[in-house]
Amino acid sequence: SILIRLASVSVDAELLRRTGVAKEVNQRWIRTHTNQDVRRASSELVHSWKNVVVRVLSPGPKPSRVGDASSPPAPARGAPAPEAQVPPPEATPEAPVPAEGTASIGDAAAGSGACAAEDSGKEWADAAKTQDTETTKEKKDKKDRKDKKDKKEKKEQKADMGRLDAAKTQATEMTKEKKDKDMKDKDKHTGKTKGKALAGAEGSANAELSELFKELSVFEFKLKARFKGMAYMKVAALLAEVLEKVTSSAQVKDTKGIGPASLQKIQEYLETGKIQILEKYRRGEFDGAE
């Protein structure tokens, strides 16, 4: 609409030079505008203003050539030259003098055209500035939408990671609970645990014999004989679980976990009331330990 308004304004070379509106219309971004109508209107407007300048710079009409039909005929040879006739003086009308303080019609027209061109140029500059502002706002809105989308995706990823961690924790707790349950079921199935068996040794019918093997186990652990210490500790627990009084090693020879060496010590205790190797350990004699 601005280009159409500029095309309707009557301009001259001086007006174009003073306003510089032609440079505004001939900017590259206008000449290469995406809208074909804008490109065409700009091109036509620039060409029309260019023609105005060319007409001003072009020379005036050439004088009539000699022999032209409008020239008077040459006199015949030998004939007297006609006397020059001087036309009577004519009154030259004086140009009207405008009243003081009143502008001429040409000045008024030029001023009106200049104002219209200046207003149009200003509107064009304002429109260009508005378009730049809208483009900047559009870019900012696009960036804000992208940032908002990225923030939402990160939030969703964080939530997914939280759910995954919660699922892992729940699976770990379920596994631990299952292991604990299996362990409790196993303890319930086997009856008493090793610790319970040893704790109940004092109330057993074979408490004294059980305690001797526990003491023997402690010495073996001190001597770094780990496997012997564990074996004697197991024998002590098994003897504590025997309900009836052991009076012969034959009573427990078929018990799994009580080997020949332990059976020999049990029989030795039943016959003598002592276990020889334990007596040596008590005296601090550890040389020649079995």
Coordinates of C-alpha atoms in Angstrom, one line a residue:
S1 CA 0.0 0.0 0.0
I2 CA 2.9 2.4 0.7
L3 CA 4.4 1.7 -2.8
I4 CA 1.0 2.5 -4.4
R5 CA 0.7 5.7 -2.4
L6 CA 4.2 6.8 -3.5
A7 CA 3.4 6.0 -7.1
S8 CA 0.4 8.5 -6.9
V9 CA 2.6 11.4 -5.7
S10 CA 3.8 13.9 -8.2
V11 CA 7.6 14.3 -7.8
D12 CA 10.5 16.0 -9.6
A13 CA 14.3 15.6 -9.5
E14 CA 14.8 18.1 -6.8
L15 CA 12.2 16.4 -4.6
L16 CA 13.8 13.0 -5.1
R17 CA 17.2 14.4 -4.3
R18 CA 16.0 16.2 -1.1
T19 CA 14.0 13.4 0.4
G20 CA 16.2 10.4 -0.7
V21 CA 13.0 8.3 -0.9
A22 CA 14.3 6.6 -4.1
K23 CA 17.2 4.9 -2.1
E24 CA 14.7 3.6 0.4
V25 CA 12.5 2.0 -2.2
N26 CA 15.5 0.6 -4.1
Q27 CA 16.9 -1.3 -1.1
R28 CA 18.1 -4.8 -1.8
W29 CA 15.6 -6.5 0.6
I30 CA 12.7 -4.8 -1.2
R31 CA 14.0 -5.7 -4.7
T32 CA 14.4 -9.4 -3.6
H33 CA 11.2 -9.5 -1.5
T34 CA 9.4 -12.9 -1.4
N35 CA 6.1 -11.2 -2.7
Q36 CA 6.2 -10.8 -6.4
D37 CA 3.8 -7.8 -6.3
V38 CA 6.1 -5.9 -4.0
R39 CA 9.1 -6.6 -6.3
R40 CA 7.2 -5.4 -9.4
A41 CA 5.8 -2.3 -7.7
S42 CA 9.3 -1.3 -6.5
S43 CA 10.8 -1.8 -9.9
E44 CA 8.1 0.2 -11.7
L45 CA 8.4 3.0 -9.1
V46 CA 12.2 3.2 -9.4
H47 CA 12.0 3.3 -13.2
S48 CA 9.4 6.0 -13.3
W49 CA 11.5 8.2 -11.0
K50 CA 14.6 7.5 -13.1
N51 CA 12.8 8.8 -16.2
V52 CA 11.9 12.0 -14.3
V53 CA 15.6 12.6 -13.6
V54 CA 16.6 11.7 -17.2
R55 CA 14.1 14.2 -18.7
V56 CA 15.6 16.9 -16.5
L57 CA 19.1 16.1 -17.5
S58 CA 18.3 15.8 -21.3
P59 CA 19.1 18.9 -23.5
G60 CA 16.2 21.1 -25.0
P61 CA 14.8 20.8 -28.5
K62 CA 17.2 21.4 -31.4
P63 CA 16.8 24.6 -33.5
S64 CA 15.1 24.4 -37.0
R65 CA 17.4 23.5 -39.8
V66 CA 18.2 25.8 -42.8
G67 CA 15.7 25.4 -45.7
D68 CA 13.0 24.3 -43.3
A69 CA 9.5 25.1 -44.6
S70 CA 9.0 27.5 -41.7
S71 CA 12.0 29.7 -42.9
P72 CA 11.3 32.7 -45.3
P73 CA 12.3 32.1 -49.1
A74 CA 15.7 33.5 -50.3
P75 CA 15.5 36.6 -52.6
A76 CA 16.2 36.1 -56.4
R77 CA 19.6 36.9 -57.8
G78 CA 19.9 40.5 -58.9
A79 CA 16.7 41.5 -57.2
P80 CA 16.8 44.3 -54.6
A81 CA 16.7 43.1 -51.1
P82 CA 13.4 43.8 -49.4
E83 CA 13.4 46.3 -46.6
A84 CA 13.2 44.8 -43.2
Q85 CA 9.9 45.3 -41.7
V86 CA 10.0 46.0 -38.0
P87 CA 6.8 44.9 -36.3
P88 CA 5.1 47.4 -34.1
P89 CA 6.0 47.0 -30.4
E90 CA 3.5 44.9 -28.5
A91 CA 2.6 45.4 -24.9
T92 CA 4.2 42.6 -22.9
P93 CA 1.9 41.6 -20.1
E94 CA 3.5 41.8 -16.7
A95 CA 3.5 38.7 -14.7
P96 CA 1.2 38.9 -11.7
V97 CA 3.0 39.6 -8.5
P98 CA 1.8 37.5 -5.7
A99 CA 0.7 39.2 -2.6
E100 CA 3.1 39.5 0.2
G101 CA 3.2 36.4 2.3
T102 CA 1.4 34.3 -0.4
A103 CA 3.3 31.4 -2.0
S104 CA 3.1 30.7 -5.7
I105 CA 1.1 27.7 -7.1
G106 CA 4.4 26.0 -8.2
D107 CA 5.9 26.4 -4.7
A108 CA 2.7 25.1 -3.1
A109 CA 2.7 22.1 -5.4
A110 CA 6.4 21.4 -4.8
G111 CA 5.8 21.8 -1.0
S112 CA 2.8 19.4 -1.1
G113 CA 4.8 16.8 -3.1
A114 CA 7.8 17.1 -0.8
C115 CA 5.6 16.6 2.3
A116 CA 3.8 13.7 0.7
A117 CA 7.1 12.1 -0.3
E118 CA 8.6 12.7 3.1
D119 CA 5.5 11.3 4.9
S120 CA 5.6 8.2 2.6
G121 CA 9.3 7.7 3.2
K122 CA 8.8 7.9 6.9
E123 CA 5.9 5.5 6.7
W124 CA 8.1 3.1 4.7
A125 CA 10.9 3.4 7.2
D126 CA 8.4 2.8 10.0
A127 CA 7.0 -0.2 8.2
A128 CA 10.5 -1.7 7.7
K129 CA 11.3 -1.1 11.3
T130 CA 8.0 -2.8 12.3
Q131 CA 8.8 -5.7 10.1
D132 CA 12.3 -6.1 11.6
T133 CA 10.7 -6.0 15.1
E134 CA 8.2 -8.7 14.1
T135 CA 11.0 -10.8 12.7
T136 CA 13.0 -10.5 15.9
K137 CA 10.0 -11.3 18.0
E138 CA 9.2 -14.3 15.8
K139 CA 12.8 -15.6 16.3
K140 CA 12.6 -15.0 20.0
D141 CA 9.2 -16.8 20.2
K142 CA 10.7 -19.7 18.2
K143 CA 13.7 -19.9 20.6
D144 CA 11.4 -19.8 23.6
R145 CA 9.3 -22.6 22.2
K146 CA 12.4 -24.7 21.6
D147 CA 13.7 -24.0 25.1
K148 CA 10.4 -24.9 26.6
K149 CA 10.3 -28.1 24.6
D150 CA 13.8 -29.0 25.7
K151 CA 13.0 -28.3 29.3
K152 CA 9.9 -30.5 29.1
E153 CA 11.9 -33.3 27.5
K154 CA 14.6 -33.1 30.2
K155 CA 11.9 -33.1 32.9
E156 CA 10.3 -36.2 31.4
Q157 CA 13.7 -37.9 31.2
K158 CA 14.4 -37.1 34.8
A159 CA 11.0 -38.5 35.8
D160 CA 11.7 -41.7 33.8
M161 CA 15.1 -42.0 35.5
G162 CA 13.4 -41.6 38.9
R163 CA 10.8 -44.3 38.0
L164 CA 13.6 -46.6 36.9
D165 CA 15.6 -46.0 40.1
A166 CA 12.4 -46.7 42.1
A167 CA 11.8 -49.9 40.2
K168 CA 15.4 -51.0 40.8
T169 CA 15.1 -50.2 44.5
Q170 CA 11.8 -52.1 44.8
A171 CA 13.3 -55.1 43.0
T172 CA 16.3 -55.1 45.3
E173 CA 14.1 -54.9 48.4
M174 CA 11.9 -57.8 47.1
T175 CA 15.0 -59.9 46.4
K176 CA 16.3 -59.1 50.0
E177 CA 12.9 -60.0 51.5
K178 CA 12.8 -63.2 49.5
K179 CA 16.3 -64.2 50.7
D180 CA 15.4 -63.4 54.3
K181 CA 12.2 -65.4 54.0
D182 CA 14.1 -68.4 52.5
M183 CA 16.6 -68.2 55.3
K184 CA 13.9 -68.2 57.9
D185 CA 12.2 -71.1 56.2
K186 CA 15.5 -73.0 56.2
D187 CA 16.1 -72.3 59.8
K188 CA 12.6 -73.4 60.6
H189 CA 13.0 -76.6 58.6
T190 CA 16.3 -77.6 60.2
G191 CA 15.1 -76.7 63.7
K192 CA 17.8 -74.9 65.6
T193 CA 20.6 -72.9 64.1
K194 CA 24.2 -73.4 65.1
G195 CA 24.1 -70.5 67.6
K196 CA 20.9 -71.7 69.1
A197 CA 22.3 -75.2 69.6
L198 CA 25.4 -73.8 71.3
A199 CA 23.3 -71.5 73.4
G200 CA 21.1 -74.4 74.6
A201 CA 24.1 -76.6 75.4
E202 CA 24.0 -75.8 79.1
G203 CA 20.6 -77.4 79.4
S204 CA 21.5 -80.5 77.4
A205 CA 22.1 -83.9 78.9
N206 CA 25.6 -83.8 77.5
A207 CA 26.4 -80.2 78.4
E208 CA 29.8 -81.0 80.0
L209 CA 31.0 -83.0 77.0
S210 CA 29.8 -80.3 74.6
E211 CA 31.6 -77.6 76.6
L212 CA 34.9 -79.6 76.4
F213 CA 34.7 -79.7 72.6
K214 CA 33.8 -76.0 72.5
E215 CA 36.9 -75.2 74.6
L216 CA 39.0 -77.5 72.3
S217 CA 37.7 -75.6 69.3
V218 CA 38.8 -72.3 70.8
F219 CA 42.4 -73.6 71.2
E220 CA 42.5 -74.8 67.6
F221 CA 41.4 -71.4 66.3
K222 CA 44.2 -69.8 68.4
L223 CA 46.7 -72.2 66.8
K224 CA 45.4 -71.1 63.3
A225 CA 44.0 -74.6 62.8
R226 CA 40.8 -73.2 61.4
F227 CA 39.3 -76.4 60.0
K228 CA 39.9 -78.3 63.3
G229 CA 38.3 -75.5 65.2
M230 CA 35.2 -75.6 63.0
A231 CA 35.0 -79.4 63.2
Y232 CA 35.1 -79.4 67.1
M233 CA 32.6 -76.5 67.2
K234 CA 30.2 -78.6 65.1
V235 CA 30.7 -81.7 67.3
A236 CA 29.9 -79.5 70.4
A237 CA 26.6 -78.4 68.8
L238 CA 25.7 -81.9 67.8
L239 CA 26.3 -83.3 71.3
A240 CA 24.1 -80.5 72.7
E241 CA 21.2 -81.7 70.6
V242 CA 21.4 -85.3 71.7
L243 CA 18.5 -85.7 74.1
E244 CA 19.7 -88.8 76.1
K245 CA 22.9 -89.0 78.0
V246 CA 25.9 -90.3 76.0
T247 CA 27.5 -93.2 77.8
S248 CA 29.4 -94.7 74.8
S249 CA 30.8 -93.3 71.6
A250 CA 28.9 -96.0 69.8
Q251 CA 25.7 -94.0 70.5
V252 CA 26.8 -91.1 68.2
K253 CA 29.1 -92.9 65.7
D254 CA 26.4 -92.7 63.0
T255 CA 25.9 -89.0 63.5
K256 CA 27.0 -87.0 60.5
G257 CA 29.6 -84.5 61.4
I258 CA 31.2 -86.5 64.2
G259 CA 34.4 -88.2 62.8
P260 CA 36.7 -91.0 64.1
A261 CA 39.0 -88.5 65.9
S262 CA 36.1 -86.9 67.8
L263 CA 34.6 -90.4 68.6
Q264 CA 38.0 -91.3 70.1
K265 CA 38.0 -88.2 72.3
I266 CA 34.4 -88.8 73.4
Q267 CA 35.3 -92.4 74.5
E268 CA 38.5 -91.1 76.2
Y269 CA 36.4 -88.6 78.2
L270 CA 33.8 -91.3 79.1
E271 CA 36.5 -93.6 80.4
T272 CA 38.9 -91.2 82.1
G273 CA 36.9 -88.0 82.6
K274 CA 39.5 -86.0 80.6
I275 CA 40.6 -85.4 77.1
Q276 CA 44.4 -85.6 77.0
I277 CA 45.1 -83.1 74.2
L278 CA 42.8 -80.5 75.9
E279 CA 44.7 -80.9 79.2
K280 CA 48.0 -80.2 77.3
Y281 CA 46.5 -77.1 75.7
R282 CA 45.3 -75.9 79.2
R283 CA 48.9 -76.2 80.5
G284 CA 50.2 -74.2 77.5
E285 CA 51.9 -77.2 75.9
F286 CA 51.2 -76.7 72.2
D287 CA 54.2 -78.7 70.9
G288 CA 53.2 -81.9 69.2
A289 CA 49.6 -80.8 68.8
E290 CA 47.6 -83.2 66.7

